[in-house]
Amino acid sequence: MTNSSHAGRRSERLALAAAGVSVVLWASAFVSIRSAGDAYSPGALALGRLLAGTAVLGVLLAVRREGLPPRAAWRGIAISGCLWFGLYMVVLNWGEQQVDAGTAAMVVNIGPILIALLGARFLGERLPPRLVAGMGVSFAGAVAVGLSMSGDGGANVLGVALCLLAAVTYAAGVVAQKPALAHGSALQVTFFGCLVGAVVCLPFSGQLVSDAADAPLPATLNMVYLGVFPTALAFTTWAYALARTTAGKLGATTYVVPALVVLMSWLLLDEVPAWLTLVGGALCLAGVAVSRSRPRRGVERTEHTEPESGSAAVAAVADAG
């Protein structure tokens, strides 16, 4: 194995580990959103979460003395900050108040599919058969988990529309962030994206002050947790991984989240999952395994050229911006 091949494998393993941190923390966020959402309105919860995340990331940025990202990164930062950090968090919080958790999971989980399609359209990324097959298996698992968790009459048109909007803004934000990472560091892109999102949510500042005055301490602590870990840490590790792999392939790893939510609910909340939930969780994991699997050696040589062409496509998109 050549040094470049060894370095590529090591980079891929680090990216996968970073993505793993992100999906575990994002899975834990579902419990915290449910808890804090009882005391905070959707916009106030999003703003409080983003302010906490911005504060932590700002300290890290100052300690590392990274400063401002290059000019070429700002377009992607602004778009992802508005869509993913700002609008996505508000509509997801709102949507989860309108529909049951199962319906929300089913609708929002079209996000990875949209990421792959948008990545192919705007970043020039390829859609390998294994990625498409893996996403199909994982999506079937997400639907199974959603059906098993759905309550009777828990869904409404507004809630489904909000979850669909959340999936679209999430996917668009990820694809917009990818070119920015060709110029700025993961910490820079995440901090300024979080800052843009906080600015977008400033109209909810009055609600945040009012809700915080009446909210119980556990709800406020959950909001702070959301800002420090599922936002500041998880979005930074995600950006680190996104800079080192394709958006479509990384997006597929988020299908681990439904399986983790089932496991966390079982272990921490003593909620014994139904058999359909377990089957769905297993399918989610199996699909991610398929999407991350390596082709046979004959095909592998061809796919080793993809990172270079992918990087060139990212640079072209960034330069066009």
Tab-separated table of C-alpha atoms in Angstrom:
chain	number	residue	atom	x	y	z
A	1	MET	CA	0.000	0.000	0.000
A	2	THR	CA	1.411	3.393	-0.998
A	3	ASN	CA	1.804	6.293	1.413
A	4	SER	CA	-0.923	8.261	-0.360
A	5	SER	CA	-3.290	5.281	-0.170
A	6	HIS	CA	-2.523	4.809	3.529
A	7	ALA	CA	-3.096	8.509	4.189
A	8	GLY	CA	-6.388	8.341	2.310
A	9	ARG	CA	-7.580	5.388	4.391
A	10	ARG	CA	-6.570	7.160	7.604
A	11	SER	CA	-8.385	10.330	6.547
A	12	GLU	CA	-11.503	8.303	5.758
A	13	ARG	CA	-11.393	6.597	9.174
A	14	LEU	CA	-11.040	9.942	10.943
A	15	ALA	CA	-13.946	11.351	8.936
A	16	LEU	CA	-16.100	8.361	9.845
A	17	ALA	CA	-15.208	8.734	13.539
A	18	ALA	CA	-16.071	12.446	13.419
A	19	ALA	CA	-19.382	11.669	11.722
A	20	GLY	CA	-20.038	9.083	14.418
A	21	VAL	CA	-19.696	11.739	17.119
A	22	SER	CA	-22.159	13.925	15.226
A	23	VAL	CA	-24.864	11.298	14.772
A	24	VAL	CA	-24.665	10.158	18.420
A	25	LEU	CA	-25.066	13.724	19.672
A	26	TRP	CA	-27.829	14.494	17.168
A	27	ALA	CA	-29.681	11.386	18.320
A	28	SER	CA	-29.460	12.614	21.915
A	29	ALA	CA	-30.863	15.958	20.778
A	30	PHE	CA	-34.294	14.430	20.142
A	31	VAL	CA	-34.755	13.778	23.863
A	32	SER	CA	-33.574	17.271	24.806
A	33	ILE	CA	-35.782	18.964	22.205
A	34	ARG	CA	-38.800	17.131	23.572
A	35	SER	CA	-37.972	18.226	27.121
A	36	ALA	CA	-37.078	21.843	26.388
A	37	GLY	CA	-39.921	22.181	23.855
A	38	ASP	CA	-42.472	21.946	26.646
A	39	ALA	CA	-41.222	25.234	28.098
A	40	TYR	CA	-39.765	27.061	25.085
A	41	SER	CA	-41.461	28.066	21.836
A	42	PRO	CA	-39.821	26.787	18.614
A	43	GLY	CA	-38.114	30.079	17.736
A	44	ALA	CA	-36.961	30.780	21.286
A	45	LEU	CA	-35.503	27.281	21.636
A	46	ALA	CA	-33.637	27.632	18.335
A	47	LEU	CA	-32.222	31.046	19.306
A	48	GLY	CA	-31.173	29.907	22.781
A	49	ARG	CA	-29.499	26.829	21.343
A	50	LEU	CA	-27.655	28.870	18.715
A	51	LEU	CA	-26.515	31.517	21.215
A	52	ALA	CA	-25.076	28.821	23.483
A	53	GLY	CA	-23.361	27.160	20.527
A	54	THR	CA	-21.984	30.450	19.215
A	55	ALA	CA	-20.538	31.306	22.626
A	56	VAL	CA	-18.685	27.991	22.936
A	57	LEU	CA	-17.428	28.060	19.345
A	58	GLY	CA	-16.355	31.695	19.714
A	59	VAL	CA	-14.146	30.820	22.663
A	60	LEU	CA	-12.575	27.929	20.742
A	61	LEU	CA	-11.996	30.142	17.714
A	62	ALA	CA	-10.297	32.779	19.866
A	63	VAL	CA	-8.108	30.203	21.622
A	64	ARG	CA	-7.019	28.716	18.301
A	65	ARG	CA	-6.619	32.197	16.783
A	66	GLU	CA	-8.124	31.141	13.486
A	67	GLY	CA	-9.743	34.485	12.726
A	68	LEU	CA	-11.995	35.146	9.737
A	69	PRO	CA	-12.394	32.551	6.974
A	70	PRO	CA	-11.288	33.439	3.425
A	71	ARG	CA	-13.671	35.455	1.305
A	72	ALA	CA	-14.381	32.480	-0.943
A	73	ALA	CA	-15.969	30.603	1.994
A	74	TRP	CA	-18.525	33.259	2.911
A	75	ARG	CA	-21.205	32.418	0.371
A	76	GLY	CA	-21.465	28.823	1.570
A	77	ILE	CA	-21.323	29.947	5.211
A	78	ALA	CA	-24.123	32.478	4.712
A	79	ILE	CA	-26.401	30.031	2.873
A	80	SER	CA	-25.837	27.145	5.287
A	81	GLY	CA	-26.153	29.510	8.262
A	82	CYS	CA	-29.534	30.801	7.094
A	83	LEU	CA	-30.950	27.464	5.975
A	84	TRP	CA	-29.422	24.821	8.257
A	85	PHE	CA	-28.541	26.659	11.451
A	86	GLY	CA	-31.422	29.122	11.341
A	87	LEU	CA	-34.543	28.038	9.453
A	88	TYR	CA	-34.026	24.294	9.924
A	89	MET	CA	-33.874	24.475	13.708
A	90	VAL	CA	-36.995	26.635	13.961
A	91	VAL	CA	-39.164	24.544	11.641
A	92	LEU	CA	-37.923	21.257	13.139
A	93	ASN	CA	-38.842	22.424	16.660
A	94	TRP	CA	-42.214	23.618	15.388
A	95	GLY	CA	-42.830	20.468	13.382
A	96	GLU	CA	-42.110	18.194	16.347
A	97	GLN	CA	-44.816	20.048	18.281
A	98	GLN	CA	-47.359	19.371	15.528
A	99	VAL	CA	-46.763	15.693	14.761
A	100	ASP	CA	-45.691	12.614	16.661
A	101	ALA	CA	-42.044	11.615	16.744
A	102	GLY	CA	-42.535	8.754	14.306
A	103	THR	CA	-44.078	10.901	11.599
A	104	ALA	CA	-41.371	13.529	12.063
A	105	ALA	CA	-38.667	10.868	11.732
A	106	MET	CA	-40.154	9.484	8.522
A	107	VAL	CA	-40.467	12.870	6.820
A	108	VAL	CA	-37.177	14.398	7.962
A	109	ASN	CA	-35.292	11.277	6.883
A	110	ILE	CA	-35.744	12.131	3.223
A	111	GLY	CA	-32.915	14.608	3.961
A	112	PRO	CA	-30.017	12.211	3.161
A	113	ILE	CA	-31.651	11.319	-0.158
A	114	LEU	CA	-31.970	15.007	-1.020
A	115	ILE	CA	-28.332	15.566	-0.019
A	116	ALA	CA	-27.182	12.870	-2.445
A	117	LEU	CA	-29.314	14.269	-5.274
A	118	LEU	CA	-28.296	17.882	-4.651
A	119	GLY	CA	-24.649	16.840	-4.291
A	120	ALA	CA	-24.811	15.154	-7.679
A	121	ARG	CA	-26.469	18.181	-9.255
A	122	PHE	CA	-24.444	21.038	-7.751
A	123	LEU	CA	-21.164	19.450	-6.584
A	124	GLY	CA	-20.639	16.964	-9.387
A	125	GLU	CA	-20.632	14.034	-6.948
A	126	ARG	CA	-21.295	10.551	-8.246
A	127	LEU	CA	-24.069	8.281	-7.015
A	128	PRO	CA	-22.459	4.824	-6.674
A	129	PRO	CA	-24.944	1.924	-6.753
A	130	ARG	CA	-23.937	0.906	-3.221
A	131	LEU	CA	-24.793	4.371	-1.894
A	132	VAL	CA	-28.187	4.371	-3.603
A	133	ALA	CA	-28.955	0.831	-2.420
A	134	GLY	CA	-27.833	1.609	1.129
A	135	MET	CA	-29.968	4.732	1.327
A	136	GLY	CA	-32.956	2.766	0.074
A	137	VAL	CA	-32.526	0.124	2.787
A	138	SER	CA	-31.984	2.750	5.482
A	139	PHE	CA	-34.996	4.790	4.397
A	140	ALA	CA	-37.153	1.669	4.598
A	141	GLY	CA	-35.842	1.200	8.122
A	142	ALA	CA	-36.629	4.826	9.013
A	143	VAL	CA	-40.183	4.345	7.729
A	144	ALA	CA	-40.535	1.190	9.849
A	145	VAL	CA	-39.297	3.040	12.941
A	146	GLY	CA	-41.638	5.924	12.179
A	147	LEU	CA	-44.671	3.682	11.743
A	148	SER	CA	-43.933	1.861	14.983
A	149	MET	CA	-43.625	5.138	16.890
A	150	SER	CA	-46.559	6.962	15.305
A	151	GLY	CA	-49.547	7.611	17.499
A	152	ASP	CA	-53.159	7.551	16.343
A	153	GLY	CA	-54.086	10.797	14.654
A	154	GLY	CA	-50.786	12.400	15.580
A	155	ALA	CA	-50.050	13.910	12.193
A	156	ASN	CA	-51.499	16.989	10.520
A	157	VAL	CA	-50.849	18.789	7.271
A	158	LEU	CA	-48.983	21.689	8.905
A	159	GLY	CA	-46.721	19.364	10.885
A	160	VAL	CA	-45.857	17.219	7.869
A	161	ALA	CA	-45.174	20.349	5.784
A	162	LEU	CA	-42.866	21.726	8.488
A	163	CYS	CA	-40.922	18.449	8.712
A	164	LEU	CA	-40.637	18.377	4.931
A	165	LEU	CA	-39.309	21.955	4.957
A	166	ALA	CA	-36.842	20.923	7.668
A	167	ALA	CA	-35.554	18.099	5.449
A	168	VAL	CA	-35.157	20.413	2.463
A	169	THR	CA	-33.338	23.149	4.417
A	170	TYR	CA	-31.081	20.572	6.078
A	171	ALA	CA	-30.101	19.044	2.738
A	172	ALA	CA	-29.570	22.397	1.041
A	173	GLY	CA	-27.516	23.630	3.994
A	174	VAL	CA	-25.186	20.621	3.889
A	175	VAL	CA	-24.602	20.968	0.146
A	176	ALA	CA	-23.994	24.722	0.489
A	177	GLN	CA	-21.518	24.141	3.314
A	178	LYS	CA	-19.367	21.694	1.337
A	179	PRO	CA	-17.696	24.297	-0.964
A	180	ALA	CA	-17.021	26.584	2.019
A	181	LEU	CA	-14.961	23.823	3.628
A	182	ALA	CA	-12.611	23.887	0.643
A	183	HIS	CA	-11.476	27.324	1.856
A	184	GLY	CA	-12.181	27.614	5.602
A	185	SER	CA	-11.564	25.264	8.514
A	186	ALA	CA	-14.335	23.187	10.095
A	187	LEU	CA	-14.277	25.446	13.168
A	188	GLN	CA	-14.466	28.654	11.123
A	189	VAL	CA	-17.297	27.430	8.922
A	190	THR	CA	-19.267	26.095	11.891
A	191	PHE	CA	-18.809	29.167	14.112
A	192	PHE	CA	-19.779	31.708	11.494
A	193	GLY	CA	-22.618	29.507	10.239
A	194	CYS	CA	-23.928	29.277	13.802
A	195	LEU	CA	-23.534	33.042	14.178
A	196	VAL	CA	-25.510	33.675	10.978
A	197	GLY	CA	-28.219	31.320	12.223
A	198	ALA	CA	-28.404	33.192	15.529
A	199	VAL	CA	-28.787	36.501	13.701
A	200	VAL	CA	-31.587	35.019	11.579
A	201	CYS	CA	-33.376	33.948	14.783
A	202	LEU	CA	-32.986	37.298	16.591
A	203	PRO	CA	-36.673	38.177	16.003
A	204	PHE	CA	-37.432	35.489	18.606
A	205	SER	CA	-35.314	37.189	21.292
A	206	GLY	CA	-38.379	38.566	23.068
A	207	GLN	CA	-39.926	35.106	23.270
A	208	LEU	CA	-36.636	33.683	24.542
A	209	VAL	CA	-36.485	36.187	27.412
A	210	SER	CA	-40.144	35.586	28.283
A	211	ASP	CA	-39.880	31.792	28.115
A	212	ALA	CA	-36.634	31.709	30.085
A	213	ALA	CA	-38.263	33.639	32.932
A	214	ASP	CA	-40.941	30.967	33.354
A	215	ALA	CA	-39.101	27.827	32.238
A	216	PRO	CA	-38.064	25.199	34.797
A	217	LEU	CA	-34.326	24.700	35.251
A	218	PRO	CA	-34.203	21.264	33.533
A	219	ALA	CA	-35.705	22.736	30.344
A	220	THR	CA	-33.158	25.558	30.290
A	221	LEU	CA	-30.301	23.135	30.923
A	222	ASN	CA	-31.538	21.004	28.023
A	223	MET	CA	-31.484	24.077	25.787
A	224	VAL	CA	-27.902	24.827	26.838
A	225	TYR	CA	-26.971	21.178	26.259
A	226	LEU	CA	-28.409	21.421	22.750
A	227	GLY	CA	-26.206	24.423	22.081
A	228	VAL	CA	-22.968	23.028	23.498
A	229	PHE	CA	-23.031	19.419	22.305
A	230	PRO	CA	-25.484	18.704	19.416
A	231	THR	CA	-24.696	22.146	17.955
A	232	ALA	CA	-21.170	23.376	18.784
A	233	LEU	CA	-19.456	19.980	18.969
A	234	ALA	CA	-21.581	17.902	16.579
A	235	PHE	CA	-21.730	20.484	13.798
A	236	THR	CA	-17.949	20.965	13.998
A	237	THR	CA	-17.201	17.248	13.792
A	238	TRP	CA	-19.698	17.017	10.938
A	239	ALA	CA	-17.925	19.829	9.057
A	240	TYR	CA	-14.594	18.070	9.644
A	241	ALA	CA	-16.015	14.879	8.126
A	242	LEU	CA	-17.789	16.688	5.278
A	243	ALA	CA	-14.496	18.272	4.201
A	244	ARG	CA	-13.051	14.774	3.761
A	245	THR	CA	-15.817	12.866	1.983
A	246	THR	CA	-18.737	13.408	-0.366
A	247	ALA	CA	-21.935	15.038	0.881
A	248	GLY	CA	-24.044	12.116	-0.305
A	249	LYS	CA	-21.964	9.447	1.384
A	250	LEU	CA	-21.774	11.393	4.640
A	251	GLY	CA	-25.479	12.178	4.579
A	252	ALA	CA	-26.234	8.457	4.445
A	253	THR	CA	-24.520	7.983	7.832
A	254	THR	CA	-27.286	10.011	9.511
A	255	TYR	CA	-29.592	7.039	9.019
A	256	VAL	CA	-27.886	5.666	12.127
A	257	VAL	CA	-29.793	8.302	14.143
A	258	PRO	CA	-33.201	6.503	14.254
A	259	ALA	CA	-31.514	3.319	15.481
A	260	LEU	CA	-29.635	5.270	18.156
A	261	VAL	CA	-32.795	7.052	19.281
A	262	VAL	CA	-34.490	3.670	19.739
A	263	LEU	CA	-31.508	2.364	21.737
A	264	MET	CA	-31.249	5.498	23.913
A	265	SER	CA	-34.974	5.442	24.656
A	266	TRP	CA	-34.662	1.790	25.640
A	267	LEU	CA	-31.644	2.260	27.912
A	268	LEU	CA	-32.284	5.714	29.396
A	269	LEU	CA	-36.074	6.046	29.389
A	270	ASP	CA	-36.964	2.363	29.873
A	271	GLU	CA	-39.127	2.490	26.731
A	272	VAL	CA	-39.142	-1.070	25.416
A	273	PRO	CA	-39.283	-0.892	21.610
A	274	ALA	CA	-41.800	-2.877	19.591
A	275	TRP	CA	-40.573	-5.567	17.213
A	276	LEU	CA	-41.201	-3.322	14.197
A	277	THR	CA	-39.048	-0.641	15.808
A	278	LEU	CA	-36.186	-3.098	16.266
A	279	VAL	CA	-36.492	-4.313	12.677
A	280	GLY	CA	-36.483	-0.724	11.431
A	281	GLY	CA	-33.428	0.139	13.498
A	282	ALA	CA	-31.596	-2.900	12.168
A	283	LEU	CA	-32.460	-1.898	8.597
A	284	CYS	CA	-31.132	1.621	9.209
A	285	LEU	CA	-27.807	0.201	10.380
A	286	ALA	CA	-27.666	-2.321	7.540
A	287	GLY	CA	-28.294	0.385	4.970
A	288	VAL	CA	-25.508	2.564	6.341
A	289	ALA	CA	-23.177	-0.456	6.262
A	290	VAL	CA	-24.047	-1.064	2.596
A	291	SER	CA	-23.544	2.598	1.668
A	292	ARG	CA	-20.134	2.664	3.395
A	293	SER	CA	-18.966	-0.713	2.056
A	294	ARG	CA	-16.110	-0.935	-0.406
A	295	PRO	CA	-16.494	-2.264	-3.941
A	296	ARG	CA	-14.436	-5.151	-5.236
A	297	ARG	CA	-10.806	-4.464	-6.120
A	298	GLY	CA	-11.492	-4.060	-9.837
A	299	VAL	CA	-13.998	-1.311	-9.176
A	300	GLU	CA	-12.024	0.147	-6.283
A	301	ARG	CA	-9.230	1.391	-8.570
A	302	THR	CA	-11.732	3.410	-10.571
A	303	GLU	CA	-13.340	4.914	-7.457
A	304	HIS	CA	-9.986	6.048	-6.059
A	305	THR	CA	-10.075	8.831	-8.645
A	306	GLU	CA	-13.361	10.204	-7.296
A	307	PRO	CA	-11.961	12.320	-4.439
A	308	GLU	CA	-9.834	14.291	-6.876
A	309	SER	CA	-12.693	14.911	-9.283
A	310	GLY	CA	-14.990	15.671	-6.334
A	311	SER	CA	-12.519	18.209	-4.983
A	312	ALA	CA	-12.268	19.815	-8.388
A	313	ALA	CA	-16.048	20.062	-8.559
A	314	VAL	CA	-16.177	21.645	-5.098
A	315	ALA	CA	-13.541	24.153	-6.075
A	316	ALA	CA	-15.422	24.966	-9.265
A	317	VAL	CA	-18.641	25.582	-7.367
A	318	ALA	CA	-16.824	27.737	-4.834
A	319	ASP	CA	-15.095	29.758	-7.549
A	320	ALA	CA	-18.399	30.239	-9.334
A	321	GLY	CA	-19.761	31.756	-6.115
